[in-house]
mmCIF file of C-alpha atoms and ligand atoms in Angstrom:
data_model
loop_
_atom_site.group_PDB
_atom_site.id
_atom_site.type_symbol
_atom_site.label_atom_id
_atom_site.label_comp_id
_atom_site.label_asym_id
_atom_site.label_seq_id
_atom_site.Cartn_x
_atom_site.Cartn_y
_atom_site.Cartn_z
ATOM 1 C CA MET A 27 -86.422 33.767 31.526
ATOM 2 C CA LYS A 28 -82.812 32.443 31.664
ATOM 3 C CA ILE A 29 -82.299 30.652 28.179
ATOM 4 C CA VAL A 30 -80.947 27.598 29.225
ATOM 5 C CA GLU A 31 -84.161 26.643 30.884
ATOM 6 C CA LEU A 32 -85.617 26.316 27.350
ATOM 7 C CA PHE A 33 -83.145 23.604 26.644
ATOM 8 C CA LYS A 34 -84.428 21.641 29.301
ATOM 9 C CA THR A 35 -87.947 21.625 27.965
ATOM 10 C CA LYS A 36 -87.588 21.814 24.142
ATOM 11 C CA LYS A 37 -85.844 20.329 21.047
ATOM 12 C CA PRO A 38 -84.911 22.149 19.471
ATOM 13 C CA VAL A 39 -84.503 25.342 20.609
ATOM 14 C CA ILE A 40 -84.914 28.013 17.561
ATOM 15 C CA SER A 41 -83.126 31.242 18.007
ATOM 16 C CA PHE A 42 -82.350 34.382 15.449
ATOM 17 C CA GLU A 43 -79.173 36.094 15.161
ATOM 18 C CA ILE A 44 -79.611 39.514 14.434
ATOM 19 C CA PHE A 45 -77.436 42.627 14.072
ATOM 20 C CA PRO A 46 -78.013 46.273 15.194
ATOM 21 C CA PRO A 47 -78.304 48.738 12.040
ATOM 22 C CA LYS A 48 -74.929 50.704 11.426
ATOM 23 C CA LEU A 49 -74.484 54.248 13.504
ATOM 24 C CA ASP A 50 -75.223 56.398 10.682
ATOM 25 C CA THR A 51 -78.559 54.646 10.224
ATOM 26 C CA PRO A 52 -81.800 54.966 12.407
ATOM 27 C CA ILE A 53 -82.371 52.221 14.854
ATOM 28 C CA GLU A 54 -86.175 52.502 14.164
ATOM 29 C CA SER A 55 -84.978 50.427 10.578
ATOM 30 C CA ILE A 56 -84.560 47.258 12.581
ATOM 31 C CA PHE A 57 -88.379 47.381 14.115
ATOM 32 C CA ASP A 58 -89.721 46.569 10.549
ATOM 33 C CA ALA A 59 -87.950 43.204 10.740
ATOM 34 C CA LEU A 60 -88.739 42.703 14.095
ATOM 35 C CA GLU A 61 -92.164 42.660 13.779
ATOM 36 C CA GLN A 62 -91.642 40.195 11.075
ATOM 37 C CA PHE A 63 -89.482 38.198 12.983
ATOM 38 C CA LYS A 64 -91.825 38.132 15.783
ATOM 39 C CA ALA A 65 -94.538 36.394 13.345
ATOM 40 C CA LEU A 66 -92.080 33.613 13.270
ATOM 41 C CA LYS A 67 -92.033 32.858 16.947
ATOM 42 C CA PRO A 68 -88.557 32.476 17.711
ATOM 43 C CA ASP A 69 -87.306 30.787 21.349
ATOM 44 C CA TYR A 70 -84.919 33.579 21.303
ATOM 45 C CA ILE A 71 -83.370 36.384 19.298
ATOM 46 C CA SER A 72 -79.730 37.398 20.176
ATOM 47 C CA VAL A 73 -78.106 41.127 19.153
ATOM 48 C CA THR A 74 -74.805 41.038 18.074
ATOM 49 C CA TYR A 75 -72.405 43.396 19.884
ATOM 50 C CA GLY A 76 -70.521 45.805 17.283
ATOM 51 C CA ALA A 77 -66.715 44.911 16.841
ATOM 52 C CA GLY A 78 -64.866 47.020 19.580
ATOM 53 C CA GLY A 79 -68.152 47.919 21.134
ATOM 54 C CA SER A 80 -69.343 50.612 18.439
ATOM 55 C CA ALA A 81 -72.724 50.026 18.500
ATOM 56 C CA LYS A 82 -73.260 48.548 22.395
ATOM 57 C CA ASP A 83 -75.809 51.134 23.279
ATOM 58 C CA ARG A 84 -77.775 49.826 20.381
ATOM 59 C CA THR A 85 -77.331 46.211 21.379
ATOM 60 C CA ILE A 86 -79.145 46.774 24.827
ATOM 61 C CA GLU A 87 -81.721 49.157 23.243
ATOM 62 C CA ILE A 88 -82.444 46.277 20.776
ATOM 63 C CA ALA A 89 -82.477 43.456 22.948
ATOM 64 C CA SER A 90 -84.764 45.059 25.709
ATOM 65 C CA LYS A 91 -87.190 46.087 22.643
ATOM 66 C CA ILE A 92 -87.074 42.132 21.478
ATOM 67 C CA LYS A 93 -87.819 41.426 25.688
ATOM 68 C CA ASN A 94 -89.492 43.942 26.955
ATOM 69 C CA GLU A 95 -91.887 45.273 23.963
ATOM 70 C CA TYR A 96 -92.474 42.356 21.608
ATOM 71 C CA SER A 97 -92.286 39.430 24.378
ATOM 72 C CA ILE A 98 -89.608 37.298 22.922
ATOM 73 C CA GLU A 99 -86.461 36.222 25.098
ATOM 74 C CA SER A 100 -83.618 37.862 24.091
ATOM 75 C CA MET A 101 -79.452 37.824 24.385
ATOM 76 C CA ALA A 102 -77.054 40.587 24.216
ATOM 77 C CA HIS A 103 -74.120 39.730 22.695
ATOM 78 C CA LEU A 104 -71.258 41.353 24.989
ATOM 79 C CA THR A 105 -67.168 41.794 24.249
ATOM 80 C CA CYS A 106 -64.532 42.954 26.656
ATOM 81 C CA VAL A 107 -61.981 43.451 24.301
ATOM 82 C CA GLY A 108 -61.074 47.473 24.816
ATOM 83 C CA HIS A 109 -63.305 47.607 27.638
ATOM 84 C CA SER A 110 -62.011 48.435 31.749
ATOM 85 C CA LYS A 111 -63.878 46.313 34.331
ATOM 86 C CA GLU A 112 -65.677 49.580 35.489
ATOM 87 C CA GLU A 113 -67.125 49.866 31.688
ATOM 88 C CA ILE A 114 -68.312 45.900 31.398
ATOM 89 C CA ASP A 115 -69.567 46.465 35.132
ATOM 90 C CA LYS A 116 -71.944 49.379 33.937
ATOM 91 C CA LEU A 117 -72.947 47.373 30.731
ATOM 92 C CA LEU A 118 -73.919 44.497 33.075
ATOM 93 C CA VAL A 119 -76.263 47.219 35.247
ATOM 94 C CA SER A 120 -77.762 48.105 32.117
ATOM 95 C CA LEU A 121 -78.147 44.459 31.170
ATOM 96 C CA HIS A 122 -79.931 44.335 34.888
ATOM 97 C CA GLU A 123 -82.131 47.295 34.405
ATOM 98 C CA ASN A 124 -83.748 46.509 31.178
ATOM 99 C CA ASN A 125 -84.560 42.956 32.554
ATOM 100 C CA LEU A 126 -82.169 41.258 30.394
ATOM 101 C CA GLU A 127 -81.033 37.832 31.294
ATOM 102 C CA ASN A 128 -78.846 36.479 28.963
ATOM 103 C CA ILE A 129 -75.581 37.260 27.917
ATOM 104 C CA LEU A 130 -73.493 35.852 25.146
ATOM 105 C CA ALA A 131 -70.017 36.795 26.362
ATOM 106 C CA LEU A 132 -66.912 36.996 23.938
ATOM 107 C CA ARG A 133 -63.444 38.123 24.100
ATOM 108 C CA GLY A 134 -64.078 40.163 20.595
ATOM 109 C CA ASP A 135 -61.823 40.213 17.468
ATOM 110 C CA PRO A 136 -58.993 42.860 17.337
ATOM 111 C CA PRO A 137 -60.395 46.208 17.061
ATOM 112 C CA ILE A 138 -60.670 47.675 13.256
ATOM 113 C CA GLY A 139 -57.237 48.199 11.749
ATOM 114 C CA GLN A 140 -55.206 46.766 14.345
ATOM 115 C CA PRO A 141 -54.738 43.097 13.539
ATOM 116 C CA ASP A 142 -51.587 42.649 15.677
ATOM 117 C CA PHE A 143 -53.367 43.690 19.259
ATOM 118 C CA ASP A 144 -52.209 42.761 22.002
ATOM 119 C CA PHE A 145 -55.051 40.874 23.773
ATOM 120 C CA SER A 146 -52.741 40.463 26.886
ATOM 121 C CA LYS A 147 -53.185 44.445 27.415
ATOM 122 C CA ASN A 148 -56.990 43.356 27.816
ATOM 123 C CA VAL A 149 -58.171 43.495 31.466
ATOM 124 C CA PHE A 150 -60.070 40.297 30.471
ATOM 125 C CA GLU A 151 -57.367 38.480 28.000
ATOM 126 C CA TYR A 152 -59.778 35.755 27.243
ATOM 127 C CA ALA A 153 -63.489 34.814 27.442
ATOM 128 C CA ASN A 154 -63.293 32.658 30.240
ATOM 129 C CA GLU A 155 -62.061 35.642 32.102
ATOM 130 C CA LEU A 156 -65.275 38.043 31.557
ATOM 131 C CA ILE A 157 -67.191 35.033 32.351
ATOM 132 C CA SER A 158 -66.077 34.034 35.569
ATOM 133 C CA HIS A 159 -66.080 38.203 36.361
ATOM 134 C CA ILE A 160 -70.196 38.164 35.076
ATOM 135 C CA ARG A 161 -70.340 35.121 37.105
ATOM 136 C CA SER A 162 -69.292 36.481 40.405
ATOM 137 C CA LYS A 163 -71.292 39.275 40.158
ATOM 138 C CA ASN A 164 -74.560 38.576 38.848
ATOM 139 C CA ASP A 165 -76.875 36.345 37.995
ATOM 140 C CA PHE A 166 -77.046 35.889 34.343
ATOM 141 C CA CYS A 167 -77.610 32.871 32.240
ATOM 142 C CA ILE A 168 -74.231 33.023 30.216
ATOM 143 C CA ALA A 169 -73.452 31.469 26.766
ATOM 144 C CA ALA A 170 -70.258 31.500 25.058
ATOM 145 C CA ALA A 171 -68.835 31.155 21.376
ATOM 146 C CA ALA A 172 -67.488 27.666 20.160
ATOM 147 C CA TYR A 173 -65.500 27.011 16.964
ATOM 148 C CA VAL A 174 -66.571 23.804 14.898
ATOM 149 C CA GLU A 175 -63.944 23.783 12.869
ATOM 150 C CA GLY A 176 -61.247 25.660 15.673
ATOM 151 C CA HIS A 177 -60.949 29.228 16.232
ATOM 152 C CA ILE A 178 -58.953 30.932 13.260
ATOM 153 C CA ASN A 179 -56.134 32.040 15.650
ATOM 154 C CA SER A 180 -55.836 28.447 17.112
ATOM 155 C CA ILE A 181 -52.422 27.140 16.233
ATOM 156 C CA ARG A 182 -53.619 23.280 17.610
ATOM 157 C CA LEU A 183 -57.473 22.426 17.122
ATOM 158 C CA LYS A 184 -56.410 20.505 20.662
ATOM 159 C CA ASP A 185 -55.588 23.368 22.428
ATOM 160 C CA ASP A 186 -58.683 25.487 21.245
ATOM 161 C CA LEU A 187 -60.594 22.468 22.544
ATOM 162 C CA VAL A 188 -59.014 22.954 25.942
ATOM 163 C CA TYR A 189 -59.251 26.208 26.365
ATOM 164 C CA LEU A 190 -63.266 25.525 24.983
ATOM 165 C CA LYS A 191 -63.631 23.235 28.309
ATOM 166 C CA GLN A 192 -61.632 25.687 30.792
ATOM 167 C CA LYS A 193 -64.268 28.233 28.968
ATOM 168 C CA VAL A 194 -67.286 26.371 29.737
ATOM 169 C CA ASP A 195 -65.836 25.040 33.566
ATOM 170 C CA SER A 196 -65.699 29.188 34.288
ATOM 171 C CA GLY A 197 -69.551 29.342 34.230
ATOM 172 C CA VAL A 198 -71.018 28.568 30.747
ATOM 173 C CA ASP A 199 -74.832 27.682 30.560
ATOM 174 C CA PHE A 200 -74.719 26.695 26.917
ATOM 175 C CA LEU A 201 -72.538 27.577 23.713
ATOM 176 C CA VAL A 202 -73.634 28.545 19.998
ATOM 177 C CA THR A 203 -71.213 27.818 17.421
ATOM 178 C CA GLN A 204 -69.342 29.715 14.838
ATOM 179 C CA LEU A 205 -71.159 29.101 11.310
ATOM 180 C CA PHE A 206 -70.457 25.913 9.530
ATOM 181 C CA PHE A 207 -71.383 24.488 6.006
ATOM 182 C CA GLU A 208 -70.785 20.842 6.226
ATOM 183 C CA ASN A 209 -72.675 19.253 9.162
ATOM 184 C CA ARG A 210 -70.138 16.316 9.359
ATOM 185 C CA ASN A 211 -67.612 18.798 11.064
ATOM 186 C CA PHE A 212 -70.368 19.655 13.543
ATOM 187 C CA TYR A 213 -70.933 16.261 14.750
ATOM 188 C CA ASP A 214 -66.996 15.212 15.111
ATOM 189 C CA PHE A 215 -67.086 18.449 17.346
ATOM 190 C CA LEU A 216 -69.987 17.210 19.400
ATOM 191 C CA ASP A 217 -67.781 13.854 19.862
ATOM 192 C CA LYS A 218 -64.716 15.615 20.628
ATOM 193 C CA THR A 219 -66.405 18.002 23.157
ATOM 194 C CA ALA A 220 -68.635 15.002 24.819
ATOM 195 C CA ALA A 221 -65.011 13.292 25.008
ATOM 196 C CA ILE A 222 -63.609 16.119 26.986
ATOM 197 C CA GLY A 223 -66.464 16.633 29.394
ATOM 198 C CA ILE A 224 -68.114 18.969 27.858
ATOM 199 C CA ASN A 225 -71.950 18.579 28.888
ATOM 200 C CA CYS A 226 -74.002 21.873 28.324
ATOM 201 C CA PRO A 227 -76.492 22.092 25.070
ATOM 202 C CA ILE A 228 -74.551 23.110 22.193
ATOM 203 C CA THR A 229 -76.496 25.058 19.640
ATOM 204 C CA PRO A 230 -75.081 25.223 15.801
ATOM 205 C CA GLY A 231 -74.948 28.840 13.777
ATOM 206 C CA ILE A 232 -76.468 28.504 10.258
ATOM 207 C CA MET A 233 -75.582 31.193 7.906
ATOM 208 C CA PRO A 234 -77.531 31.207 4.514
ATOM 209 C CA VAL A 235 -75.372 32.019 1.644
ATOM 210 C CA PHE A 236 -77.066 34.991 -0.112
ATOM 211 C CA LYS A 237 -74.295 36.297 -2.012
ATOM 212 C CA ALA A 238 -71.061 34.490 -3.224
ATOM 213 C CA ASP A 239 -68.731 37.260 -2.514
ATOM 214 C CA GLN A 240 -70.126 37.925 0.996
ATOM 215 C CA ILE A 241 -69.778 34.427 2.214
ATOM 216 C CA LYS A 242 -66.280 34.104 1.116
ATOM 217 C CA ARG A 243 -65.340 37.255 2.685
ATOM 218 C CA ILE A 244 -67.228 35.811 6.303
ATOM 219 C CA ALA A 245 -65.793 32.536 5.468
ATOM 220 C CA SER A 246 -62.071 33.992 5.222
ATOM 221 C CA LEU A 247 -62.549 35.876 8.169
ATOM 222 C CA CYS A 248 -63.890 33.252 10.516
ATOM 223 C CA GLY A 249 -61.826 30.172 8.836
ATOM 224 C CA ALA A 250 -65.118 28.287 8.228
ATOM 225 C CA SER A 251 -64.095 25.974 5.255
ATOM 226 C CA ILE A 252 -66.698 25.973 1.940
ATOM 227 C CA PRO A 253 -67.459 22.597 0.834
ATOM 228 C CA ALA A 254 -67.189 21.706 -2.882
ATOM 229 C CA LYS A 255 -71.179 21.146 -3.122
ATOM 230 C CA LEU A 256 -71.353 24.862 -2.026
ATOM 231 C CA VAL A 257 -68.255 26.058 -4.273
ATOM 232 C CA LEU A 258 -70.192 24.394 -6.814
ATOM 233 C CA LEU A 259 -73.547 26.201 -6.427
ATOM 234 C CA MET A 260 -71.988 29.734 -5.821
ATOM 235 C CA ASP A 261 -70.119 28.980 -9.672
ATOM 236 C CA LYS A 262 -73.113 28.201 -11.150
ATOM 237 C CA TYR A 263 -75.560 30.974 -9.550
ATOM 238 C CA GLY A 264 -72.862 33.446 -8.238
ATOM 239 C CA ASN A 265 -73.548 35.866 -10.583
ATOM 240 C CA ASN A 266 -77.554 35.846 -10.224
ATOM 241 C CA ASP A 267 -78.612 37.513 -7.063
ATOM 242 C CA GLU A 268 -82.032 35.841 -6.877
ATOM 243 C CA ASP A 269 -80.830 32.217 -8.065
ATOM 244 C CA MET A 270 -77.611 32.615 -5.495
ATOM 245 C CA ARG A 271 -80.206 33.671 -2.599
ATOM 246 C CA LYS A 272 -82.698 30.874 -3.970
ATOM 247 C CA ALA A 273 -79.725 28.120 -3.842
ATOM 248 C CA GLY A 274 -78.412 29.507 -0.597
ATOM 249 C CA ILE A 275 -81.788 29.091 1.182
ATOM 250 C CA GLU A 276 -82.040 25.430 -0.153
ATOM 251 C CA TYR A 277 -78.638 24.755 1.088
ATOM 252 C CA ALA A 278 -79.188 25.843 4.753
ATOM 253 C CA SER A 279 -82.417 24.725 4.903
ATOM 254 C CA SER A 280 -81.184 20.888 3.836
ATOM 255 C CA GLN A 281 -78.373 21.664 6.681
ATOM 256 C CA ILE A 282 -81.067 22.437 9.039
ATOM 257 C CA ARG A 283 -83.262 19.313 8.190
ATOM 258 C CA ASN A 284 -80.719 17.376 8.651
ATOM 259 C CA LEU A 285 -79.180 18.855 12.130
ATOM 260 C CA ILE A 286 -82.870 18.176 13.423
ATOM 261 C CA ASP A 287 -82.756 14.657 12.017
ATOM 262 C CA ASN A 288 -79.729 14.143 13.919
ATOM 263 C CA GLY A 289 -80.878 15.458 17.467
ATOM 264 C CA VAL A 290 -79.431 18.616 17.788
ATOM 265 C CA ASP A 291 -80.163 20.973 20.907
ATOM 266 C CA GLY A 292 -80.893 23.840 18.906
ATOM 267 C CA ILE A 293 -80.841 25.820 15.550
ATOM 268 C CA HIS A 294 -79.160 29.410 15.612
ATOM 269 C CA LEU A 295 -79.664 31.059 12.326
ATOM 270 C CA LEU A 296 -77.635 33.744 11.433
ATOM 271 C CA THR A 297 -80.847 35.876 9.697
ATOM 272 C CA MET A 298 -78.448 38.491 8.370
ATOM 273 C CA ASN A 299 -81.481 40.726 9.360
ATOM 274 C CA ARG A 300 -84.183 39.289 6.346
ATOM 275 C CA PRO A 301 -86.960 38.191 7.703
ATOM 276 C CA LYS A 302 -88.667 36.973 4.332
ATOM 277 C CA SER A 303 -85.784 34.557 3.499
ATOM 278 C CA SER A 304 -85.686 32.995 7.362
ATOM 279 C CA LYS A 305 -89.167 32.709 6.942
ATOM 280 C CA GLU A 306 -88.458 30.439 3.539
ATOM 281 C CA ILE A 307 -85.886 28.496 5.627
ATOM 282 C CA LEU A 308 -87.655 27.896 8.255
ATOM 283 C CA GLN A 309 -90.822 26.538 6.094
ATOM 284 C CA ASN A 310 -88.558 24.175 4.159
ATOM 285 C CA ALA A 311 -86.614 22.844 7.222
ATOM 286 C CA GLY A 312 -90.597 22.370 8.228
ATOM 287 C CA LEU A 313 -90.187 24.507 11.419
ATOM 288 C CA LEU A 314 -92.829 26.605 10.425
HETATM 289 P P1 FAD B 10 -61.989 33.053 23.680
HETATM 290 O O1 FAD B 10 -62.775 31.834 23.876
HETATM 291 O O2 FAD B 10 -61.165 34.113 24.434
HETATM 292 O O3 FAD B 10 -60.845 32.761 22.495
HETATM 293 C C1 FAD B 10 -60.273 33.354 21.413
HETATM 294 C C2 FAD B 10 -58.609 32.390 21.443
HETATM 295 O O4 FAD B 10 -58.152 32.434 22.463
HETATM 296 C C3 FAD B 10 -58.687 31.060 20.704
HETATM 297 O O5 FAD B 10 -58.007 30.562 19.755
HETATM 298 C C4 FAD B 10 -59.003 29.996 22.214
HETATM 299 O O6 FAD B 10 -58.166 28.838 21.306
HETATM 300 C C5 FAD B 10 -57.540 31.267 22.733
HETATM 301 N N1 FAD B 10 -57.768 30.934 23.926
HETATM 302 C C6 FAD B 10 -58.889 30.974 24.808
HETATM 303 N N2 FAD B 10 -58.398 31.108 26.234
HETATM 304 C C7 FAD B 10 -57.143 31.052 26.344
HETATM 305 C C8 FAD B 10 -56.045 30.750 27.110
HETATM 306 N N3 FAD B 10 -56.457 30.224 28.622
HETATM 307 N N4 FAD B 10 -55.074 30.707 27.107
HETATM 308 C C9 FAD B 10 -54.335 30.659 25.513
HETATM 309 N N5 FAD B 10 -55.228 30.656 24.500
HETATM 310 C C10 FAD B 10 -56.506 30.944 24.952
HETATM 311 N N6 FAD B 10 -67.470 39.352 17.870
HETATM 312 C C11 FAD B 10 -67.950 40.186 18.122
HETATM 313 O O7 FAD B 10 -67.531 41.297 17.662
HETATM 314 N N7 FAD B 10 -69.206 40.987 18.010
HETATM 315 C C12 FAD B 10 -70.187 39.972 18.363
HETATM 316 O O8 FAD B 10 -71.218 40.042 18.670
HETATM 317 C C13 FAD B 10 -69.958 38.331 18.089
HETATM 318 N N8 FAD B 10 -70.995 37.480 18.117
HETATM 319 C C14 FAD B 10 -69.825 36.110 18.086
HETATM 320 C C15 FAD B 10 -71.455 35.094 17.900
HETATM 321 C C16 FAD B 10 -70.997 33.806 18.118
HETATM 322 C C17 FAD B 10 -71.892 32.266 18.068
HETATM 323 C C18 FAD B 10 -69.299 33.520 17.270
HETATM 324 C C19 FAD B 10 -68.792 31.765 17.266
HETATM 325 C C20 FAD B 10 -68.268 34.400 17.496
HETATM 326 C C21 FAD B 10 -69.007 35.809 17.726
HETATM 327 N N9 FAD B 10 -67.977 36.660 17.651
HETATM 328 C C22 FAD B 10 -68.408 38.266 17.820
HETATM 329 C C23 FAD B 10 -66.745 36.776 16.928
HETATM 330 C C24 FAD B 10 -65.505 36.592 18.595
HETATM 331 O O9 FAD B 10 -65.703 37.832 19.347
HETATM 332 C C25 FAD B 10 -64.251 36.268 17.974
HETATM 333 O O10 FAD B 10 -64.542 35.065 17.126
HETATM 334 C C26 FAD B 10 -63.193 36.359 18.862
HETATM 335 O O11 FAD B 10 -61.921 36.189 18.417
HETATM 336 C C27 FAD B 10 -62.873 35.431 19.817
HETATM 337 O O12 FAD B 10 -63.819 35.482 20.719
HETATM 338 P P2 FAD B 10 -64.229 34.100 21.698
HETATM 339 O O13 FAD B 10 -64.980 34.546 22.928
HETATM 340 O O14 FAD B 10 -64.566 32.873 21.215
HETATM 341 O O15 FAD B 10 -62.713 34.047 22.423
#
């Protein structure tokens, strides 16, 4: 099923994001978690694409298992950085052959160790070009990334929004946002996107804070700001893993409750492959 159809019948659409196990870990290590995620009845599960395509076969294999064995709708992330057109087309064929109908189409970050990577040498320089290409060839439901606080490389937020509109117009069915910790920023973003005529569903991405260090690292990579109330929690509980986990779960749950109260299209939970904590968040948020 195309996920965009879900947004027409359900609010909020609940989705989980998982990542494939590292290449030196057996792929089976994710299957136990998937069993537990299944019991939480998400509307769909998305599977990330390893930086530079390092785990691309695993992305498709896991997305296929979710869809074809667990009978849960799935979405494969796909980045075009470093890929030739032929490689992208091969991946699209593979997705199609695996009965996968949903793609989160991304440009991707610079390959590891190449912070000055020149994207203009890419076949597809920006995600909108990849999206136009997918649209011209296949009948996929296409999602794209959106940045509530602006993409980290954007010099002006205004330009980021212009490029987002261009991306949506190239054939996007719905948007999934980068993680954020302050809902007010998301509501502001919704006002701005509506003002420039972006009308597709926009699902907020929520990442629970399980470890203070981990969240500082992720926030510094993606540019999400950490509000004072979260800094206080990390100062208070950061030295105790279980206390930090519980505080992070409560923070994410209250973010989600507030988002639902404000009528969001969906909730995209970045599960970090942790079914137990994901279950607690859904329970706290009244979604189970
Ligand atoms: P784009 O939309 O191409 O934007 C990239 C930058 O270029 C932005 O600054 C934008 O403002 C600018 N820009 C866009 N169009 C133009 C233009 N025409 N002219 C000039 N500038 C332009 N990465 C992974 O490696 N694997 C994943 O699985 C993955 N999943 C993600 C899931 C979500 C929900 C999100 C939000 C991000 C994810 N990422 C993932 C990270 C993503 O790959 C990076 O943020 C990447 O740097 C940008 O990808 P994009 O598709 O948003 O790029």
